[in-house]
PDB file of C-alpha atoms in Angstrom:
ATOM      1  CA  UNK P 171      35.009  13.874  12.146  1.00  0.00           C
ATOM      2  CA  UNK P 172      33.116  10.693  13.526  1.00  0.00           C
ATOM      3  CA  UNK P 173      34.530   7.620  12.810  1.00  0.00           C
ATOM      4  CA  UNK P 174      31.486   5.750  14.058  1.00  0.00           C
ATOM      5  CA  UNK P 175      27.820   6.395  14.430  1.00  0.00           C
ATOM      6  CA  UNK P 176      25.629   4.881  17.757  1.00  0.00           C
ATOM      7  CA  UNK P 177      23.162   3.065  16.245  1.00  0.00           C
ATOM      8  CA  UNK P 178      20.516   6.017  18.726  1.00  0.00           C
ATOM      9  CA  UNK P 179      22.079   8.937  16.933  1.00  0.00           C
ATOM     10  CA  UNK P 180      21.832   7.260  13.358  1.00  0.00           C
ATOM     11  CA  UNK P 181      18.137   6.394  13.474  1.00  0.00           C
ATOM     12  CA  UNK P 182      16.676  10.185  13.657  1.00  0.00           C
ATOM     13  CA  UNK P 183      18.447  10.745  10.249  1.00  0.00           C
ATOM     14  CA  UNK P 184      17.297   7.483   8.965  1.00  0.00           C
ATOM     15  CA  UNK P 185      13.832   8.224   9.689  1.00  0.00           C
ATOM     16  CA  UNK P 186      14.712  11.548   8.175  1.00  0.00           C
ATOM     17  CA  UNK P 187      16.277   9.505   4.890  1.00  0.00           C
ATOM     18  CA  UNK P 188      12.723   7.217   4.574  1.00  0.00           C
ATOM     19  CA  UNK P 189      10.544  10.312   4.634  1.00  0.00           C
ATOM     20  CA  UNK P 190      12.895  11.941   1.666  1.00  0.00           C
ATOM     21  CA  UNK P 191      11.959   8.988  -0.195  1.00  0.00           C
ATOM     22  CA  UNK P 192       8.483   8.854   0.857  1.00  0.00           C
ATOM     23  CA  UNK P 193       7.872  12.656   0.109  1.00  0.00           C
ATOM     24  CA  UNK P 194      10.029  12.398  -3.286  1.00  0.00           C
ATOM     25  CA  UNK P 195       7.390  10.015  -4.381  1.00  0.00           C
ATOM     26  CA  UNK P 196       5.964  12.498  -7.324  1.00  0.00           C
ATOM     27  CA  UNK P 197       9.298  12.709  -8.602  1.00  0.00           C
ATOM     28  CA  UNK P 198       9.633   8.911  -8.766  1.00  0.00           C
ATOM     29  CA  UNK P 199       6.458   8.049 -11.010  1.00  0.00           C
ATOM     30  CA  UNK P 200       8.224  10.966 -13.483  1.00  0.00           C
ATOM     31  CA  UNK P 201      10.972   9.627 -13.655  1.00  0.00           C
ATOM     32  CA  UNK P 202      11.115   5.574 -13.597  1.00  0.00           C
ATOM     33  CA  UNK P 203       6.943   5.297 -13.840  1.00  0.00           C
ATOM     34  CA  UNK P 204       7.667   4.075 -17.587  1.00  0.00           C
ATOM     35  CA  UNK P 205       9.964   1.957 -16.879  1.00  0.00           C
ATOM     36  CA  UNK P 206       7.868   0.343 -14.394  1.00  0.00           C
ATOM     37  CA  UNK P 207       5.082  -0.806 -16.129  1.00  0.00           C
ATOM     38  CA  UNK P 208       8.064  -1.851 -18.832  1.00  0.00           C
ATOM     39  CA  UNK P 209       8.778  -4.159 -16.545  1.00  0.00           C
ATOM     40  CA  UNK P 210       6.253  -6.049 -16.318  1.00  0.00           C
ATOM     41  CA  UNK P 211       4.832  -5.383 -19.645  1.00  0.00           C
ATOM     42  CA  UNK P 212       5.132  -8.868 -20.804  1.00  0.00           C
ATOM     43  CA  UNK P 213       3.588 -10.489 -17.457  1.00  0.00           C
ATOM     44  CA  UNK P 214       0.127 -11.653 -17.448  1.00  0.00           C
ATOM     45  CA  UNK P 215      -1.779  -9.646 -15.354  1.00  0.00           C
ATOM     46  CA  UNK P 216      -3.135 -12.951 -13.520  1.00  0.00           C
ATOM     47  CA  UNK P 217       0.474 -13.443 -12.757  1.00  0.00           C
ATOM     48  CA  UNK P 218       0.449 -11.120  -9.864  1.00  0.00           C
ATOM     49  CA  UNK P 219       2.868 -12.533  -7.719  1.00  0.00           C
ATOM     50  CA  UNK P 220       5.589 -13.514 -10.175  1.00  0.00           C
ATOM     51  CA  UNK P 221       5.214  -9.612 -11.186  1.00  0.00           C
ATOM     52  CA  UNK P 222       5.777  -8.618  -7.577  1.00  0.00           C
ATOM     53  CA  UNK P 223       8.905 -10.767  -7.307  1.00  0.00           C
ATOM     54  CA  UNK P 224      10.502  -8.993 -10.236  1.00  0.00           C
ATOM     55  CA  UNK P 225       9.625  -5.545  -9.050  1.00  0.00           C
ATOM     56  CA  UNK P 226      11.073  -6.179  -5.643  1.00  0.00           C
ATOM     57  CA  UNK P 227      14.463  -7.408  -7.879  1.00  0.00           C
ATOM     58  CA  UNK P 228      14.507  -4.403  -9.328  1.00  0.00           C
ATOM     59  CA  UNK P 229      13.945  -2.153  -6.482  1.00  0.00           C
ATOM     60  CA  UNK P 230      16.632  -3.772  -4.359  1.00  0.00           C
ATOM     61  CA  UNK P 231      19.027  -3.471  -7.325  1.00  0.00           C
ATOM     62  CA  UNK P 232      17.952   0.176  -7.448  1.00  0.00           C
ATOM     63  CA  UNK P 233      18.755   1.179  -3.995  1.00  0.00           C
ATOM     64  CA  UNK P 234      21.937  -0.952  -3.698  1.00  0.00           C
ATOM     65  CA  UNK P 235      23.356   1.570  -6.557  1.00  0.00           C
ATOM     66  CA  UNK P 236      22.159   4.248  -3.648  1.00  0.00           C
ATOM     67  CA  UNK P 237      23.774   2.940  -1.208  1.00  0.00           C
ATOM     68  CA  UNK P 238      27.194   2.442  -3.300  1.00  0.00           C
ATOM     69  CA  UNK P 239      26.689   5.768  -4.602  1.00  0.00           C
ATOM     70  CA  UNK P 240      26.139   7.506  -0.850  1.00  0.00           C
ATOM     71  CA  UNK P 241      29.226   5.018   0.457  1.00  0.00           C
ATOM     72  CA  UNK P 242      31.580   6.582  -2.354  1.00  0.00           C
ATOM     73  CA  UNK P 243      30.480  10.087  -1.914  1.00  0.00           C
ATOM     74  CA  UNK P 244      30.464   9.519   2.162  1.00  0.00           C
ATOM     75  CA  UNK P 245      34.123   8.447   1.624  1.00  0.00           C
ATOM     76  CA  UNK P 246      35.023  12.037  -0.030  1.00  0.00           C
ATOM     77  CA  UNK P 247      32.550  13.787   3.315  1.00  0.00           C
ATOM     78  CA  UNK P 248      34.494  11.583   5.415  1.00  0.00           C
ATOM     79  CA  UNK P 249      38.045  12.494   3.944  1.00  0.00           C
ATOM     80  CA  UNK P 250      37.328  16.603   4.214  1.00  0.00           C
ATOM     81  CA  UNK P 251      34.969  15.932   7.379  1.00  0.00           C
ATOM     82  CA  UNK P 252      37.442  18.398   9.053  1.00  0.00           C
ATOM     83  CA  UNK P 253      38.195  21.158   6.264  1.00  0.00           C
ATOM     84  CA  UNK P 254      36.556  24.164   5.786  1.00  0.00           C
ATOM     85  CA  UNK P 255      34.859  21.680   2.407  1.00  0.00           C
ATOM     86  CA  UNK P 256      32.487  20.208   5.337  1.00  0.00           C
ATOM     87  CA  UNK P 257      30.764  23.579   5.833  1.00  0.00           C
ATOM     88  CA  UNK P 258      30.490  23.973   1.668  1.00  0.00           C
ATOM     89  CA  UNK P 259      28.937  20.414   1.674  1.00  0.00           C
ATOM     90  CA  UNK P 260      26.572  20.890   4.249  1.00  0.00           C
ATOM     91  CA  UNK P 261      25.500  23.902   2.844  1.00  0.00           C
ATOM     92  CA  UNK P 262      25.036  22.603  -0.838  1.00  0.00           C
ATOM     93  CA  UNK P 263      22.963  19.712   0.481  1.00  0.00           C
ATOM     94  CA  UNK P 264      20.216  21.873   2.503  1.00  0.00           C
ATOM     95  CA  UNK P 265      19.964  24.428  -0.974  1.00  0.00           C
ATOM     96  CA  UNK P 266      19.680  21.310  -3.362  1.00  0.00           C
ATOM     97  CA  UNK P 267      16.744  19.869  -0.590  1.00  0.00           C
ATOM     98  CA  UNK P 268      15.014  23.194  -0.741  1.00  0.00           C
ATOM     99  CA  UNK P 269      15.650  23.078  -4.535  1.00  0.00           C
ATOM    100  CA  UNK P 270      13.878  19.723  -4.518  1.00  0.00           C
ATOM    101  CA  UNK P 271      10.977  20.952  -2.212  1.00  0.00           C
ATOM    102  CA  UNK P 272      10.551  23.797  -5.011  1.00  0.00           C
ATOM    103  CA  UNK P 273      10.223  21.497  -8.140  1.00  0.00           C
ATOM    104  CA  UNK P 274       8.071  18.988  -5.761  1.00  0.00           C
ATOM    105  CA  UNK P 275       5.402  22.059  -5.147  1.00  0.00           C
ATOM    106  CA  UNK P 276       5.652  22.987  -8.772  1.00  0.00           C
ATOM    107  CA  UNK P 277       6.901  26.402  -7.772  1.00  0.00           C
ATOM    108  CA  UNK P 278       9.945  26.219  -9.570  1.00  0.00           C
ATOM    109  CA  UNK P 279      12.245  23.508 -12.201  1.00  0.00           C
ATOM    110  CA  UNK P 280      15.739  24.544 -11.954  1.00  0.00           C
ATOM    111  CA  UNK P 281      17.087  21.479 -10.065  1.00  0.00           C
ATOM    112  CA  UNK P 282      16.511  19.504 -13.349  1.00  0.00           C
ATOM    113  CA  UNK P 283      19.618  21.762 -14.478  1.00  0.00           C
ATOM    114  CA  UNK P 284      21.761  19.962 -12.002  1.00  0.00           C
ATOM    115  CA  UNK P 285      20.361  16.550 -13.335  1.00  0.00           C
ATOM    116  CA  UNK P 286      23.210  17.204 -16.437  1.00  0.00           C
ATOM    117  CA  UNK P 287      25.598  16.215 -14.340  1.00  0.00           C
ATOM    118  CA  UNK P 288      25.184  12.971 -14.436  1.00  0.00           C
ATOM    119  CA  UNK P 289      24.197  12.505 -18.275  1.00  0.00           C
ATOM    120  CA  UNK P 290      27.512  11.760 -19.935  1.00  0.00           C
ATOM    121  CA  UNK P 291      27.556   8.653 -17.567  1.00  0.00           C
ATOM    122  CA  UNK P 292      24.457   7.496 -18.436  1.00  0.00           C
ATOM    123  CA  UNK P 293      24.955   8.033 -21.863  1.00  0.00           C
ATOM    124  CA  UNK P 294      26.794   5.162 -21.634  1.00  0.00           C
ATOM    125  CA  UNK P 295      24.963   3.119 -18.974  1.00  0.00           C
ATOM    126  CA  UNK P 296      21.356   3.431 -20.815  1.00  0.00           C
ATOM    127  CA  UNK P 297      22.180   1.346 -24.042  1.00  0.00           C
ATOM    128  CA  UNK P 298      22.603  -1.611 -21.488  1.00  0.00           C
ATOM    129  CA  UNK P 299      20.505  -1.247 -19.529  1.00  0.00           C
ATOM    130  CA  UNK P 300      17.831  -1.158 -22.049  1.00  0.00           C
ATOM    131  CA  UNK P 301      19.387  -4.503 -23.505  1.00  0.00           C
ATOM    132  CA  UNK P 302      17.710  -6.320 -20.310  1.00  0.00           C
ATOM    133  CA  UNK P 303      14.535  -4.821 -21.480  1.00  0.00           C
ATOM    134  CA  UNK P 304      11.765  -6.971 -21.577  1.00  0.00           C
ATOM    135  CA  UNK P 305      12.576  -8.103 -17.830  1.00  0.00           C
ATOM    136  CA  UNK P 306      12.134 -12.061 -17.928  1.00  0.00           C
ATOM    137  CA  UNK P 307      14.115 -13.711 -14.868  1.00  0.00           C
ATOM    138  CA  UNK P 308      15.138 -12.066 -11.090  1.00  0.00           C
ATOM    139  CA  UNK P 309      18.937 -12.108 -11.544  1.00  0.00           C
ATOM    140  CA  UNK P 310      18.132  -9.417 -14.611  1.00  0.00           C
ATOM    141  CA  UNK P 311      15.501  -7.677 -12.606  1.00  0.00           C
ATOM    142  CA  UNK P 312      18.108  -7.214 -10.239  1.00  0.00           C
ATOM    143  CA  UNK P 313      20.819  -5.959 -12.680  1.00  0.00           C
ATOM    144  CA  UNK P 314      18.459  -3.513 -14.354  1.00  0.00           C
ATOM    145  CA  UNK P 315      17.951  -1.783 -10.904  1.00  0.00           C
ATOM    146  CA  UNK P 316      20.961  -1.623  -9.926  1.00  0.00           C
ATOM    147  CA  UNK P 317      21.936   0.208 -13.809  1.00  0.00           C
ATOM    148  CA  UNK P 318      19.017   1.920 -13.400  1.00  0.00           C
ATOM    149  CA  UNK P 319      19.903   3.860  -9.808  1.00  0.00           C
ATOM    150  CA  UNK P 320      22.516   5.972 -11.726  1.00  0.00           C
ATOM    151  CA  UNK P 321      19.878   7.951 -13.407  1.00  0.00           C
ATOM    152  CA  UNK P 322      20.424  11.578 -13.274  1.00  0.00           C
ATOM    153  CA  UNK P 323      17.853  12.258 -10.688  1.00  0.00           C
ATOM    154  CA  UNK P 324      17.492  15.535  -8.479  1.00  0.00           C
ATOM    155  CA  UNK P 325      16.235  13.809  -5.735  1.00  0.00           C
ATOM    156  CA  UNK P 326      18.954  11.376  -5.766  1.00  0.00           C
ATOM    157  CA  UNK P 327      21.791  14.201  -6.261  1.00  0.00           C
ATOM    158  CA  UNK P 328      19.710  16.303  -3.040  1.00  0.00           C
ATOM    159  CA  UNK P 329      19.462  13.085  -0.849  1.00  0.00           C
ATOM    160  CA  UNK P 330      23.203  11.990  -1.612  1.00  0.00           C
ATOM    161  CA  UNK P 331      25.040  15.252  -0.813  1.00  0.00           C
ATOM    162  CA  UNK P 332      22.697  15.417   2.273  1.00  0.00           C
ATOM    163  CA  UNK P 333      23.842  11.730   3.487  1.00  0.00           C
ATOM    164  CA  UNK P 334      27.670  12.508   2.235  1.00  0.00           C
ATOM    165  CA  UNK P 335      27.777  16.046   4.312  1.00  0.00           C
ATOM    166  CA  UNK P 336      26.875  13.857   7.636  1.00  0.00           C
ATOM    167  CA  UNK P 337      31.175  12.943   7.358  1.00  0.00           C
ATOM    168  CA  UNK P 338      31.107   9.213   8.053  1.00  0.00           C
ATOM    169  CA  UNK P 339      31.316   6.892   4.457  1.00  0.00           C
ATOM    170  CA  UNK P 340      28.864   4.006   6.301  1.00  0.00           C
ATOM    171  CA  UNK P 341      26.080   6.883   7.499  1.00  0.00           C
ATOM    172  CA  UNK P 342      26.136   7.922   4.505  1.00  0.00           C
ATOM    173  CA  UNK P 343      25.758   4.288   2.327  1.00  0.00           C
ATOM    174  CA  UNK P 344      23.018   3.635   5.207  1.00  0.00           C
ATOM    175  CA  UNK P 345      21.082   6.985   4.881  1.00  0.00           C
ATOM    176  CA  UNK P 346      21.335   6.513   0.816  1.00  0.00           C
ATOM    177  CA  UNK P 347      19.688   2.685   1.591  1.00  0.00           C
ATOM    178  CA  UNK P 348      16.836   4.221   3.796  1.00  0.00           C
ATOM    179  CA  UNK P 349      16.342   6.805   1.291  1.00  0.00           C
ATOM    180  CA  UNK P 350      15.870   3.853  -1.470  1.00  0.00           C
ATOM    181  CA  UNK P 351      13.334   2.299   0.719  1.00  0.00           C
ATOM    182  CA  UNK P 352      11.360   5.183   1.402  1.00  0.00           C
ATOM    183  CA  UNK P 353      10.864   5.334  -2.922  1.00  0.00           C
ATOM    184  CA  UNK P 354       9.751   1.619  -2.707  1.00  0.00           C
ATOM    185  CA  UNK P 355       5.636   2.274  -2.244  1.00  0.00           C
ATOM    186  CA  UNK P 356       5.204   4.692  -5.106  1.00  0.00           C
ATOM    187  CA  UNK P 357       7.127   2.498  -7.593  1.00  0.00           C
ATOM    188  CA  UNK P 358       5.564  -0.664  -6.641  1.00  0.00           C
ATOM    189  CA  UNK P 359       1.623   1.147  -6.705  1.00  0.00           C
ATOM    190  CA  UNK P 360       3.177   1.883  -9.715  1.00  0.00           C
ATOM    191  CA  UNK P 361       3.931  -1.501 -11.262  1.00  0.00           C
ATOM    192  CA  UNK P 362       1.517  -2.907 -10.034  1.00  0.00           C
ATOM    193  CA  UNK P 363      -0.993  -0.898 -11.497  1.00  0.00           C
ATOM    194  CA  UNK P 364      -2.265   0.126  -8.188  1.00  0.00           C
ATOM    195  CA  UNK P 365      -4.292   3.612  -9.492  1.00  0.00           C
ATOM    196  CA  UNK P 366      -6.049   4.871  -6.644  1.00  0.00           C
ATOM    197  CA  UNK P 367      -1.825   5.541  -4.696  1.00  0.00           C
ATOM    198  CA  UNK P 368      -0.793   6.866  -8.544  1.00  0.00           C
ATOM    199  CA  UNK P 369      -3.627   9.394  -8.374  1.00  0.00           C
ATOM    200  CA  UNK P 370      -3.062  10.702  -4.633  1.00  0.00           C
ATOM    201  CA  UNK P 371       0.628  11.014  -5.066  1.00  0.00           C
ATOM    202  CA  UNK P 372      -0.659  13.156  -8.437  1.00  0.00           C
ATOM    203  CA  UNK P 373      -2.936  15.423  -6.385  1.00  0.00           C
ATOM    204  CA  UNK P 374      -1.607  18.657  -6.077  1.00  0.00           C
ATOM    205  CA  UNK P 375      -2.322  19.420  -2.466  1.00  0.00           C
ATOM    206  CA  UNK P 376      -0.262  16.478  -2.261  1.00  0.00           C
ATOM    207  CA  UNK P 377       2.670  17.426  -3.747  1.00  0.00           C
ATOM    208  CA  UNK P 378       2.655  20.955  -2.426  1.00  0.00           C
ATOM    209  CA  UNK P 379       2.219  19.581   0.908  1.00  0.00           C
ATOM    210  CA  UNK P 380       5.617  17.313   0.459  1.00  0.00           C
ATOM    211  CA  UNK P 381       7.643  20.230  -1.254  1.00  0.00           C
ATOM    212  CA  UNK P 382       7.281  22.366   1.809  1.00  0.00           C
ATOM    213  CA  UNK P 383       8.157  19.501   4.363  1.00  0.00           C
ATOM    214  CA  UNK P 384      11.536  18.634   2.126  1.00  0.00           C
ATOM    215  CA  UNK P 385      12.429  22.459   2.068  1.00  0.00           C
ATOM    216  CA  UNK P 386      11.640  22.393   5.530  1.00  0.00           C
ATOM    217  CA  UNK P 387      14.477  20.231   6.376  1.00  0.00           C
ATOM    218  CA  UNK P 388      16.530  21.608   3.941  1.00  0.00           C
ATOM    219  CA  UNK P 389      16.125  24.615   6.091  1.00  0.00           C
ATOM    220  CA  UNK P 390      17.268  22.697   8.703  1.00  0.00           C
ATOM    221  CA  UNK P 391      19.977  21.344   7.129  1.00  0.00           C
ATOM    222  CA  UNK P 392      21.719  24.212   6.621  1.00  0.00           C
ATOM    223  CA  UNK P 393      24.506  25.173   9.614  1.00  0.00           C
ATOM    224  CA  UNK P 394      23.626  27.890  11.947  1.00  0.00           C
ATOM    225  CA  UNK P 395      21.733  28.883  15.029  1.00  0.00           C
ATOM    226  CA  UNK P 396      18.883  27.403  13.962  1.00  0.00           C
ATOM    227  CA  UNK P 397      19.341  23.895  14.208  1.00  0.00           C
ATOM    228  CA  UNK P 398      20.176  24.401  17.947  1.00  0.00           C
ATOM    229  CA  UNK P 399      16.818  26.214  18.603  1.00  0.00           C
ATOM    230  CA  UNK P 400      15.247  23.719  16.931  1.00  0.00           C
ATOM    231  CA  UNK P 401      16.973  20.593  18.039  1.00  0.00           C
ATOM    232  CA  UNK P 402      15.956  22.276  21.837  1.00  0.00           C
ATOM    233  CA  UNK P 403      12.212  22.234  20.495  1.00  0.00           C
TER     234      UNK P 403
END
């Protein structure tokens, strides 16, 4: 069990966290694309920076509900960090990555499955959120992110077991942050009406591409003699 990370060792698997978010991006305009241009539906489009400001409130609000999420999770990694659980975890979190790296590549949707776990708490979450709906000052730009980061979302469930299987409650809070981060360019192209991303992220050879690289590490997630050979490459 660690019971603290150097700030060297953290900063591979942060870089790791960004690109999950990066790569995820596909996933992202599916899932909160709507809501972005929601957002801002009632902003002039002349009023380009006043948008921005509200889709930045949103996003932070969104990943701080990541990072809560990953630091309450971490807390239960952290707690069994030295039971045979740890293993179970760490195994879970590289097949829901290669899950994710399937339904990225459009080879196959059975992670949405797992996205029912999280429904019956955002039955109850949605009808407020939806309240703030349409978005007129930061502080409830803000709050609808941070209602809107318990989603049921995949990519969110793969990227949180992942960060909560490393055994340390602030790794994982920090990974679930980077992660959040790494979403931030596709949903801001996004409400901000910024086409020419929306269509690359859209283009197959894209999304194939990025489905391989997150099965990749979810490959390499997994515990065995692989991650030695490869950590010596």
């Amino acid at each position: 069990m660690r019971t603290m990370s150097p700030v060297p060792d953290l900063l591979p698997l942060l870089g790791s966290a960004l690109i999950l978010g990066l790569l995820g991006g596909g996933h992202c305009l599916g899932m909160c694309g709507g809501l972005m241009g929601a957002l801002t539906l009632a902003i002039p489009p002349e009023q380009r920076s006043r948008r921005l400001r509200l889709l930045l409130a949103y996003n932070l609000g969104r990943i701080l509900s990541y990072a809560t999420a990953g630091l309450l999770l971490g807390l239960a990694g952290w707690a069994l960090a030295n039971s045979p659980v740890a293993f179970g975890m760490r195994v879970v979190a590289g097949l829901l990555l290669i899950s994710m790296g399937l339904y990225l590549a459009g080879w196959w949707s059975g992670l949405t499955r797992i996205e029912a776990l999280g429904r019956g708490l955002w039955r109850h979450i949605q009808p407020v959120a939806t309240r703030l709906l349409p978005v007129s000052s930061l502080p409830r730009a803000l709050l609808l992110g941070a209602l809107w980061g318990w989603l049921p979302c995949g990519l969110v469930y793969s990227t949180l077991f992942w960060a909560a299987s490393q055994g340390n409650a602030v790794d994982s809070a920090m990974l679930m942050l980077a992660f959040g981060v790494g979403t931030w360019p596709v949903l801001l192209a996004t409400g901000l009406a910024a086409d020419r991303v929306i269509r690359l992220l859209r283009q197959r050879s894209v999304r194939m591409t990025g489905g391989v690289l997150v099965m990749l590490f979810g490959l390499w997630t997994l515990p065995g003699p692989h991650q030695h050979w490869l950590m010596g490459h």
